[in-house]
Short mmCIF file of C-alpha atoms and ligand atoms in Angstrom, two decimals:
data_model
loop_
_atom_site.label_atom_id
_atom_site.label_comp_id
_atom_site.label_asym_id
_atom_site.label_seq_id
_atom_site.Cartn_x
_atom_site.Cartn_y
_atom_site.Cartn_z
CA MET G 19 -34.45 -13.23 4.51
CA LYS G 20 -32.65 -11.81 1.43
CA GLN G 21 -28.96 -12.43 0.74
CA ASN G 22 -27.92 -8.96 2.01
CA ASP G 23 -30.65 -7.72 4.35
CA LYS G 24 -28.37 -6.85 7.24
CA SER G 25 -25.86 -4.97 5.08
CA GLU G 26 -28.67 -3.00 3.47
CA ALA G 27 -30.06 -2.01 6.88
CA LEU G 28 -26.63 -0.93 8.14
CA TYR G 29 -26.05 1.14 5.02
CA GLN G 30 -29.31 3.01 5.53
CA LYS G 31 -27.97 4.01 8.94
CA ALA G 32 -24.51 4.80 7.52
CA VAL G 33 -25.70 7.38 4.98
CA GLY G 34 -27.08 9.46 7.83
CA LEU G 35 -23.72 9.46 9.56
CA ILE G 36 -20.97 9.41 6.93
CA PRO G 37 -20.98 11.13 3.49
CA GLY G 38 -22.12 8.46 1.05
CA GLY G 39 -22.12 6.03 3.97
CA VAL G 40 -18.43 5.15 3.64
CA SER G 41 -15.09 6.37 4.99
CA ARG G 42 -13.17 5.06 1.96
CA ASN G 43 -14.52 5.14 -1.58
CA THR G 44 -12.95 1.74 -2.20
CA VAL G 45 -15.78 0.03 -0.32
CA PHE G 46 -18.53 2.16 -1.86
CA HIS G 47 -20.80 0.01 -3.96
CA LYS G 48 -24.22 0.53 -5.49
CA PRO G 49 -26.87 -0.02 -4.26
CA PHE G 50 -25.07 -0.53 -0.94
CA PRO G 51 -21.76 -1.97 0.30
CA GLN G 52 -21.50 -5.27 2.15
CA TYR G 53 -20.43 -5.22 5.80
CA ALA G 54 -17.80 -7.68 7.00
CA ALA G 55 -18.37 -9.78 10.11
CA LYS G 56 -15.19 -11.86 10.24
CA ALA G 57 -12.37 -13.24 8.14
CA SER G 58 -9.79 -15.98 8.30
CA GLY G 59 -7.07 -16.88 5.80
CA CYS G 60 -8.45 -16.12 2.35
CA TYR G 61 -12.13 -16.19 3.32
CA VAL G 62 -14.31 -13.24 4.40
CA THR G 63 -17.80 -13.65 5.84
CA ASP G 64 -20.23 -10.73 5.74
CA ILE G 65 -22.88 -9.95 8.35
CA ASP G 66 -25.53 -11.76 6.31
CA GLY G 67 -23.45 -14.94 6.47
CA ASN G 68 -22.13 -14.92 2.86
CA LYS G 69 -18.62 -16.38 2.73
CA ARG G 70 -16.35 -15.25 -0.10
CA ILE G 71 -12.82 -15.95 -1.30
CA ASP G 72 -10.71 -12.81 -0.99
CA PHE G 73 -8.40 -11.95 -3.89
CA ALA G 74 -8.31 -8.23 -2.98
CA ASN G 75 -6.74 -8.60 0.48
CA ASN G 76 -7.62 -5.11 1.65
CA MET G 77 -6.19 -3.55 -1.49
CA ALA G 78 -3.03 -5.65 -1.57
CA SER G 79 -2.09 -5.08 2.07
CA LEU G 80 -2.74 -8.51 3.63
CA ILE G 81 0.11 -10.59 2.30
CA HIS G 82 -0.80 -13.52 4.57
CA GLY G 83 -4.57 -13.08 4.29
CA HIS G 84 -6.75 -12.45 7.33
CA ALA G 85 -5.99 -13.13 10.98
CA HIS G 86 -2.79 -15.11 10.46
CA PRO G 87 -2.28 -16.99 13.78
CA ALA G 88 1.34 -15.87 14.28
CA ILE G 89 0.43 -12.22 13.71
CA VAL G 90 -2.62 -12.47 15.97
CA GLU G 91 -0.52 -14.00 18.74
CA ALA G 92 2.26 -11.40 18.57
CA VAL G 93 -0.14 -8.47 18.33
CA THR G 94 -2.28 -9.76 21.20
CA ALA G 95 0.79 -9.92 23.42
CA GLN G 96 1.76 -6.35 22.47
CA LEU G 97 -1.83 -5.13 22.96
CA LYS G 98 -1.65 -6.12 26.61
CA LYS G 99 1.55 -4.09 27.01
CA GLY G 100 0.12 -0.92 25.48
CA THR G 101 -0.64 0.32 21.99
CA ALA G 102 1.39 3.52 21.68
CA TYR G 103 3.75 5.42 23.94
CA THR G 104 5.45 8.80 23.81
CA LEU G 105 8.66 6.76 23.81
CA ALA G 106 10.51 4.85 21.12
CA THR G 107 10.29 1.02 21.03
CA GLU G 108 12.73 -1.73 20.16
CA VAL G 109 10.33 -3.47 17.80
CA GLU G 110 10.61 -0.46 15.47
CA LEU G 111 14.31 -1.22 15.09
CA LEU G 112 13.65 -4.90 14.45
CA LEU G 113 11.30 -4.11 11.56
CA ALA G 114 13.67 -1.40 10.30
CA GLU G 115 16.54 -3.90 10.26
CA LEU G 116 14.46 -6.53 8.49
CA LEU G 117 13.46 -4.14 5.71
CA ILE G 118 16.87 -2.55 5.30
CA ASN G 119 18.33 -6.03 4.80
CA ARG G 120 15.91 -6.75 1.96
CA ALA G 121 16.86 -4.01 -0.52
CA GLU G 122 20.24 -2.59 -1.45
CA SER G 123 18.93 0.97 -1.78
CA PHE G 124 17.52 1.04 1.79
CA GLU G 125 20.27 2.53 3.95
CA LYS G 126 17.97 4.32 6.39
CA ILE G 127 14.24 4.08 6.98
CA ARG G 128 11.52 6.05 8.75
CA PHE G 129 7.99 4.81 9.49
CA VAL G 130 4.71 6.65 8.97
CA ASN G 131 1.05 5.56 9.01
CA SER G 132 0.01 5.17 5.39
CA GLY G 133 1.28 4.94 1.84
CA THR G 134 -0.05 8.44 1.23
CA GLU G 135 2.07 9.79 4.06
CA ALA G 136 5.11 7.87 2.81
CA VAL G 137 4.80 9.37 -0.68
CA MET G 138 4.22 12.84 0.80
CA ALA G 139 7.31 12.52 2.99
CA MET G 140 9.30 11.24 0.01
CA ILE G 141 8.36 14.25 -2.11
CA LYS G 142 9.09 16.68 0.72
CA ALA G 143 12.43 14.99 1.43
CA SER G 144 13.30 15.32 -2.27
CA ARG G 145 12.50 19.02 -2.22
CA ALA G 146 14.45 19.51 1.00
CA PHE G 147 17.50 17.68 -0.39
CA THR G 148 17.61 19.31 -3.82
CA GLY G 149 16.17 22.71 -2.93
CA LYS G 150 13.93 22.45 -6.00
CA PRO G 151 10.10 22.70 -6.04
CA LYS G 152 8.67 20.49 -8.80
CA ILE G 153 8.00 16.80 -9.17
CA ALA G 154 7.44 14.68 -12.28
CA LYS G 155 5.05 11.75 -12.33
CA ALA G 156 3.51 9.35 -14.83
CA GLU G 157 0.08 10.06 -16.25
CA GLY G 158 -2.57 7.89 -14.56
CA ALA G 159 -0.34 6.74 -11.72
CA TYR G 160 -1.94 6.47 -8.27
CA HIS G 161 0.33 7.55 -5.42
CA GLY G 162 -2.21 8.20 -2.65
CA THR G 163 -4.05 11.36 -1.69
CA TYR G 164 -1.39 14.08 -1.24
CA ASP G 165 -2.26 17.07 -3.47
CA PHE G 166 0.88 16.82 -5.58
CA ALA G 167 0.72 13.04 -5.90
CA GLU G 168 -2.90 13.17 -7.12
CA VAL G 169 -2.34 15.21 -10.26
CA SER G 170 -3.48 13.44 -13.49
CA GLN G 171 -4.43 10.34 -11.52
CA THR G 172 -7.65 10.02 -13.49
CA ALA G 173 -6.79 12.00 -16.63
CA ASN G 174 -9.23 11.11 -19.42
CA PRO G 175 -9.51 11.67 -23.17
CA PHE G 176 -11.35 14.96 -22.62
CA ASN G 177 -8.62 16.55 -20.51
CA TRP G 178 -5.33 14.63 -20.91
CA GLY G 179 -4.07 16.70 -23.86
CA ASP G 180 -1.28 15.94 -26.29
CA ILE G 181 0.77 12.86 -25.40
CA SER G 182 3.99 14.79 -26.07
CA SER G 183 3.11 17.23 -23.33
CA PRO G 184 0.28 15.84 -21.17
CA ASN G 185 -1.85 18.27 -19.15
CA SER G 186 -1.53 18.41 -15.37
CA VAL G 187 -5.11 17.48 -14.54
CA PRO G 188 -6.52 18.18 -11.06
CA LEU G 189 -8.27 15.34 -9.22
CA ALA G 190 -10.08 17.20 -6.42
CA HIS G 191 -12.14 20.27 -7.21
CA GLY G 192 -10.35 23.31 -5.83
CA THR G 193 -6.81 21.97 -6.27
CA PRO G 194 -4.65 25.12 -6.30
CA GLN G 195 -3.18 26.10 -9.67
CA ALA G 196 0.18 26.31 -7.86
CA VAL G 197 0.02 22.54 -7.27
CA LEU G 198 -0.72 21.81 -10.92
CA ASP G 199 2.11 24.12 -12.00
CA ASN G 200 4.52 22.15 -9.85
CA VAL G 201 3.66 18.68 -11.16
CA ILE G 202 5.00 17.64 -14.54
CA ILE G 203 3.28 14.73 -16.25
CA PHE G 204 5.01 12.23 -18.53
CA PRO G 205 3.81 9.13 -20.42
CA PHE G 206 4.85 5.89 -18.67
CA ASN G 207 7.46 3.74 -20.46
CA ASP G 208 7.86 6.33 -23.24
CA ILE G 209 11.54 7.29 -22.98
CA LYS G 210 11.78 9.77 -25.81
CA ARG G 211 8.75 11.86 -24.89
CA THR G 212 9.48 11.67 -21.16
CA LEU G 213 13.07 12.89 -21.45
CA HIS G 214 11.96 15.69 -23.71
CA ILE G 215 9.29 16.76 -21.17
CA LEU G 216 11.74 16.57 -18.25
CA ASP G 217 14.36 18.57 -20.14
CA THR G 218 12.02 21.52 -20.53
CA GLN G 219 12.03 22.10 -16.73
CA ALA G 220 15.23 20.37 -15.67
CA ASP G 221 16.38 23.06 -13.25
CA GLN G 222 13.05 22.92 -11.35
CA ILE G 223 12.57 19.18 -10.80
CA ALA G 224 13.31 17.77 -7.33
CA CYS G 225 12.33 14.20 -8.12
CA VAL G 226 10.93 11.87 -10.71
CA ILE G 227 8.47 9.58 -8.95
CA ILE G 228 7.72 6.22 -10.45
CA ASP G 229 5.73 3.17 -9.42
CA PRO G 230 7.56 0.32 -11.17
CA VAL G 231 4.30 -1.60 -11.84
CA PRO G 232 1.61 1.10 -11.60
CA HIS G 233 -1.79 -0.45 -10.99
CA ARG G 234 -3.96 2.35 -12.43
CA VAL G 235 -1.68 2.87 -15.42
CA GLY G 236 -2.52 -0.74 -16.33
CA LEU G 237 -0.37 -2.86 -14.01
CA LEU G 238 2.37 -2.68 -16.64
CA PRO G 239 5.95 -3.27 -15.48
CA ALA G 240 8.30 -0.37 -16.24
CA THR G 241 10.92 -1.45 -18.76
CA LYS G 242 14.54 -1.64 -17.63
CA ALA G 243 15.43 0.88 -20.33
CA PHE G 244 12.81 3.35 -19.04
CA ILE G 245 14.04 3.16 -15.44
CA LYS G 246 17.66 3.47 -16.58
CA ALA G 247 16.78 6.51 -18.70
CA LEU G 248 15.04 8.17 -15.73
CA TYR G 249 17.97 7.33 -13.47
CA ASP G 250 20.53 8.77 -15.89
CA TRP G 251 18.42 11.88 -16.38
CA THR G 252 18.20 12.48 -12.62
CA ARG G 253 22.02 12.05 -12.28
CA ARG G 254 22.58 14.66 -14.98
CA ASN G 255 20.11 17.13 -13.52
CA ASN G 256 20.62 17.16 -9.76
CA ALA G 257 17.29 15.41 -9.17
CA LEU G 258 16.28 12.24 -7.32
CA LEU G 259 14.77 9.07 -8.72
CA VAL G 260 12.14 7.96 -6.20
CA PHE G 261 10.05 4.79 -6.31
CA ASP G 262 6.55 4.24 -4.99
CA GLU G 263 6.69 0.59 -3.91
CA VAL G 264 3.68 0.84 -1.61
CA VAL G 265 2.06 -1.97 -3.59
CA THR G 266 4.96 -3.46 -5.56
CA PHE G 267 7.23 -4.34 -2.65
CA ARG G 268 5.49 -7.74 -2.71
CA VAL G 269 6.75 -8.52 -6.23
CA ASN G 270 10.21 -9.78 -5.18
CA TYR G 271 11.96 -10.30 -1.85
CA GLY G 272 13.56 -6.87 -2.27
CA GLY G 273 10.61 -5.25 -4.05
CA ALA G 274 10.15 -4.57 -7.76
CA GLN G 275 13.40 -2.58 -7.67
CA GLU G 276 15.38 -5.79 -7.19
CA LYS G 277 15.18 -6.56 -10.93
CA TYR G 278 16.35 -3.18 -12.21
CA ASP G 279 19.99 -2.36 -12.98
CA VAL G 280 19.80 1.02 -11.23
CA LYS G 281 18.38 1.77 -7.80
CA PRO G 282 16.16 4.61 -6.58
CA ASP G 283 17.42 7.26 -4.16
CA LEU G 284 14.27 6.92 -2.05
CA THR G 285 11.40 4.43 -1.85
CA ALA G 286 7.93 4.79 -0.36
CA LEU G 287 6.58 1.61 1.26
CA GLY G 288 3.25 0.65 2.83
CA LYS G 289 0.57 -2.04 2.72
CA ILE G 290 2.21 -5.46 3.38
CA ILE G 291 4.95 -4.16 5.69
CA GLY G 292 2.30 -3.39 8.35
CA GLY G 293 1.10 -6.98 8.66
CA GLY G 294 -2.53 -5.81 8.31
CA PHE G 295 -2.21 -2.59 10.32
CA PRO G 296 -2.01 1.00 8.97
CA VAL G 297 1.54 1.70 7.83
CA GLY G 298 3.90 3.54 5.54
CA ALA G 299 7.66 3.97 5.39
CA LEU G 300 10.27 6.01 3.60
CA ALA G 301 13.59 4.30 2.92
CA GLY G 302 16.67 5.23 0.94
CA ARG G 303 20.14 6.70 0.68
CA ALA G 304 21.52 7.78 4.05
CA GLU G 305 22.73 11.09 2.65
CA VAL G 306 19.22 11.99 1.47
CA MET G 307 17.45 10.62 4.55
CA GLU G 308 19.59 12.97 6.64
CA VAL G 309 17.17 15.80 5.83
CA LEU G 310 14.86 14.14 8.40
CA ASP G 311 17.50 13.88 11.16
CA PRO G 312 16.53 16.09 14.12
CA SER G 313 20.04 15.89 15.56
CA GLN G 314 21.39 17.92 12.62
CA SER G 315 22.23 21.54 13.40
CA ARG G 316 20.03 22.58 10.47
CA LEU G 317 16.99 20.36 10.17
CA LEU G 318 15.80 20.62 6.56
CA PHE G 319 12.60 18.59 6.85
CA PRO G 320 10.95 18.54 10.29
CA HIS G 321 8.67 15.50 10.37
CA SER G 322 6.53 13.72 12.97
CA GLY G 323 3.36 11.69 13.42
CA THR G 324 1.44 10.66 16.55
CA PHE G 325 1.10 7.01 15.57
CA SER G 326 4.25 6.65 13.46
CA ALA G 327 6.09 3.41 14.30
CA ASN G 328 3.48 2.47 16.89
CA PRO G 329 4.31 -0.92 18.42
CA MET G 330 1.12 -2.62 17.21
CA THR G 331 1.94 -1.98 13.57
CA MET G 332 5.64 -2.65 14.05
CA THR G 333 4.92 -5.99 15.75
CA ALA G 334 2.48 -7.14 13.08
CA GLY G 335 4.79 -5.93 10.32
CA LYS G 336 7.80 -7.72 11.76
CA VAL G 337 6.01 -11.08 11.90
CA ALA G 338 4.47 -10.61 8.45
CA MET G 339 7.78 -9.76 6.82
CA GLU G 340 9.62 -12.59 8.58
CA LEU G 341 7.03 -14.99 7.21
CA PHE G 342 7.27 -13.47 3.73
CA ASP G 343 10.78 -14.80 3.17
CA GLN G 344 12.35 -15.69 -0.18
CA ASN G 345 10.63 -19.09 -0.31
CA ALA G 346 7.24 -17.57 0.48
CA VAL G 347 7.71 -14.88 -2.18
CA ASP G 348 8.71 -17.49 -4.80
CA ALA G 349 5.84 -19.84 -3.93
CA LEU G 350 3.29 -17.03 -4.09
CA ASN G 351 4.59 -15.80 -7.45
CA ILE G 352 4.47 -19.36 -8.87
CA LEU G 353 0.88 -19.80 -7.67
CA THR G 354 -0.09 -16.47 -9.23
CA LYS G 355 1.54 -17.48 -12.52
CA LYS G 356 -0.49 -20.70 -12.47
CA ALA G 357 -3.66 -18.64 -11.98
CA ILE G 358 -2.78 -16.43 -14.93
CA VAL G 359 -2.15 -19.44 -17.20
CA GLN G 360 -5.48 -20.97 -16.19
CA ILE G 361 -7.37 -17.70 -16.68
CA GLU G 362 -5.78 -17.21 -20.12
CA ASN G 363 -7.15 -20.63 -20.96
CA ALA G 364 -10.60 -19.58 -19.72
CA ILE G 365 -10.35 -16.48 -21.94
CA ARG G 366 -9.69 -18.72 -24.96
CA ILE G 367 -12.54 -21.10 -24.09
CA ALA G 368 -15.02 -18.25 -23.56
CA ASP G 369 -13.65 -16.54 -26.68
CA VAL G 370 -13.69 -13.04 -25.22
CA PRO G 371 -11.38 -10.12 -26.08
CA VAL G 372 -9.67 -10.05 -22.71
CA SER G 373 -5.98 -9.77 -21.77
CA ILE G 374 -3.93 -9.88 -18.56
CA THR G 375 -1.04 -7.77 -17.25
CA GLY G 376 0.84 -7.92 -13.98
CA ALA G 377 3.95 -8.91 -12.05
CA GLY G 378 4.77 -11.19 -9.13
CA SER G 379 1.67 -11.89 -7.05
CA MET G 380 -0.59 -9.38 -8.81
CA PHE G 381 -2.48 -9.29 -12.08
CA ARG G 382 -5.13 -7.20 -13.77
CA ILE G 383 -7.68 -8.22 -16.37
CA HIS G 384 -8.27 -5.86 -19.32
CA PHE G 385 -11.15 -5.86 -21.74
CA ARG G 386 -9.02 -5.61 -24.85
CA LEU G 387 -7.65 -8.28 -27.12
CA ALA G 388 -4.02 -7.17 -26.85
CA ALA G 389 -2.66 -6.25 -23.43
CA PRO G 390 -2.38 -2.45 -23.10
CA GLN G 391 1.08 -0.89 -23.28
CA THR G 392 0.20 2.59 -22.00
CA TYR G 393 -2.17 4.36 -19.62
CA ARG G 394 -4.11 5.73 -22.56
CA GLU G 395 -4.56 2.22 -23.95
CA ALA G 396 -5.51 0.82 -20.52
CA TYR G 397 -8.02 3.64 -19.93
CA GLN G 398 -11.52 2.18 -19.60
CA ARG G 399 -14.25 3.93 -21.56
CA PRO G 400 -17.35 4.40 -19.37
CA ASP G 401 -19.36 1.84 -21.39
CA VAL G 402 -16.59 -0.75 -21.04
CA ALA G 403 -16.16 0.09 -17.35
CA ALA G 404 -19.89 -0.58 -16.92
CA ILE G 405 -19.46 -4.11 -18.30
CA ILE G 406 -16.44 -4.69 -16.06
CA ASN G 407 -18.60 -3.71 -13.10
CA GLN G 408 -21.21 -6.23 -14.20
CA LEU G 409 -18.52 -8.91 -14.28
CA LEU G 410 -17.27 -7.91 -10.82
CA ASP G 411 -20.81 -7.96 -9.43
CA TYR G 412 -21.44 -11.36 -11.02
CA LEU G 413 -18.26 -12.71 -9.41
CA PHE G 414 -19.06 -11.17 -6.04
CA TYR G 415 -22.73 -12.08 -5.72
CA LYS G 416 -23.00 -15.27 -7.78
CA GLU G 417 -19.55 -16.82 -7.41
CA ASN G 418 -18.54 -15.43 -4.00
CA ILE G 419 -15.25 -14.03 -5.31
CA ILE G 420 -13.82 -10.69 -4.14
CA MET G 421 -11.58 -8.89 -6.63
CA ILE G 422 -10.24 -5.33 -6.73
CA ASN G 423 -12.56 -2.94 -8.57
CA THR G 424 -10.14 -2.48 -11.48
CA CYS G 425 -10.60 -6.23 -12.14
CA ALA G 426 -7.32 -7.05 -10.45
CA CYS G 427 -6.20 -9.71 -7.97
CA MET G 428 -3.50 -9.29 -5.33
CA PHE G 429 -2.76 -12.73 -3.92
CA SER G 430 -2.01 -13.69 -0.33
CA THR G 431 -0.04 -16.67 0.94
CA ALA G 432 -3.31 -18.02 2.37
CA ILE G 433 -4.55 -18.81 -1.15
CA THR G 434 -4.08 -22.39 -2.37
CA HIS G 435 -4.56 -24.26 -5.65
CA LYS G 436 -8.13 -24.96 -4.58
CA GLU G 437 -9.02 -21.24 -4.52
CA VAL G 438 -7.14 -20.65 -7.78
CA ASP G 439 -9.26 -23.33 -9.46
CA LYS G 440 -12.41 -21.75 -8.06
CA LEU G 441 -11.32 -18.35 -9.36
CA THR G 442 -10.67 -19.79 -12.81
CA ASP G 443 -14.06 -21.54 -12.98
CA ALA G 444 -15.81 -18.40 -11.73
CA LEU G 445 -14.07 -16.24 -14.32
CA LEU G 446 -14.94 -18.68 -17.10
CA ASN G 447 -18.60 -18.42 -16.08
CA GLY G 448 -18.21 -14.65 -15.76
CA PHE G 449 -16.67 -14.28 -19.22
CA ARG G 450 -19.56 -16.30 -20.67
CA PHE G 451 -21.99 -14.09 -18.76
CA ILE G 452 -20.59 -10.86 -20.20
CA ARG G 453 -19.87 -12.08 -23.73
CA PRO G 454 -23.36 -11.15 -25.06
CA LYS G 455 -22.98 -7.71 -23.50
CA LEU G 456 -19.68 -7.23 -25.29
CA GLU G 457 -21.26 -8.35 -28.54
CA GLU G 458 -24.02 -5.83 -28.00
CA LEU G 459 -21.43 -3.11 -27.54
CA TYR G 460 -19.05 -4.04 -30.31
CA GLY G 461 -21.10 -6.13 -32.75
CA GLN G 462 -20.88 -9.84 -33.48
CA ASN G 463 -17.23 -9.76 -34.42
CA ILE G 464 -16.12 -8.47 -31.02
CA SER G 465 -12.86 -6.63 -31.10
CA PHE G 466 -11.73 -3.60 -29.18
CA PRO G 467 -10.36 -0.28 -30.31
C1 PLP T 518 0.98 2.84 -5.46
C2 PLP T 518 0.32 3.42 -4.26
N1 PLP T 518 0.89 4.42 -3.60
C3 PLP T 518 0.35 4.96 -2.50
C4 PLP T 518 -0.84 4.49 -2.01
C5 PLP T 518 -1.46 5.12 -0.79
O1 PLP T 518 -1.44 4.23 0.28
P1 PLP T 518 -2.48 4.40 1.49
O2 PLP T 518 -3.83 4.00 0.96
O3 PLP T 518 -1.96 3.50 2.56
O4 PLP T 518 -2.45 5.84 1.87
C6 PLP T 518 -1.48 3.43 -2.65
C7 PLP T 518 -2.77 2.90 -2.14
O5 PLP T 518 -3.44 2.12 -2.74
C8 PLP T 518 -0.91 2.89 -3.81
O6 PLP T 518 -1.52 1.92 -4.50
#
């Protein structure tokens, strides 16, 4: 029996049923993806019996790892009472209250089913409130799969254009020109260029959307000065400052926004607030959130969703967020910091041109000597990306470590010092494994452009 026989057999069946054999590209992997059988805490076992330590946590959504007993118990009780009704439920209010109490800018909240939906609702609410059509977003930022949010998500050197006025690059073939015309792209953390770009279309911009630690941009925290500059610009120009905290809400008790001097008008949430179930939410200033209020005589933004605020998700989310209290947030961030220090040591020992960025309980490994400061610096050339994939495969198959495919880790509270030590040892071995490949690419004196 080979290590992955059963997964390989399932994949052969899958390609006949699902395009490419997968329903989410995240799990697509050549020559075939692995199929999960079960998981508990920070360990996942596939159907061939391989057990791995999980540092991806379903793309940062499982803040307490897999099958946390308290979440399982609460959800099992709810399951027996029904999974969704055409009625409201009290548990929705309990989770709403919990979240509103965590962040100063959350005056009202509404639940949806995914981060994508939350960002979409946030953009539409911004348009409804300001009466303006356009949005501005950072080059390279991932905000889910809404047409407008996707623009320039994967801009590359062949299409990104001049940094002073980046192109609006379509992601999906067939994206209407009208969408591209309504999305203005700016360079993350670059105040001067960004303000200049925004000024050129000030009267058209409904909102400036920003992820305060955008993963695909490089997992680089936005500077306080950048956020303040965006905030001030939106005050001057009748626009909203809106945050995508779908991933970053884990960074502090009140999300990444807690550490900034100014607060967003609206915030999109998702991932951890669903306790492992599909979720999204839109929270923010009561005056703006009123556009969603069906009791208003003139409803500006009609909005619904069959499974929005379903009691399964609300129950799991409530327990997960109760458990992720200030102490849990602090302990997780300290553990992550320890991991980063250890991995930086492994980088020195292996003598590889590698750097780390991140915030709170997340970090990303870059194949450059100095940590990138911009999306264009963090951009992975295809030949470098190929080596990163070799490292990820080495970690997955030889060391039984699951990381996110950008070479990032999003920790869960189920991880302990033991798993952090295993991760460090595995990465040290992995860095040694790829060092000759880097030398081949860059010459003996390996340094990166
Ligand atoms: C920053 C950010 N926004 C939005 C989304 C979309 O969330 P979902 O996958 O739940 O639609 C993601 C998903 O990874 C994300 O990372």
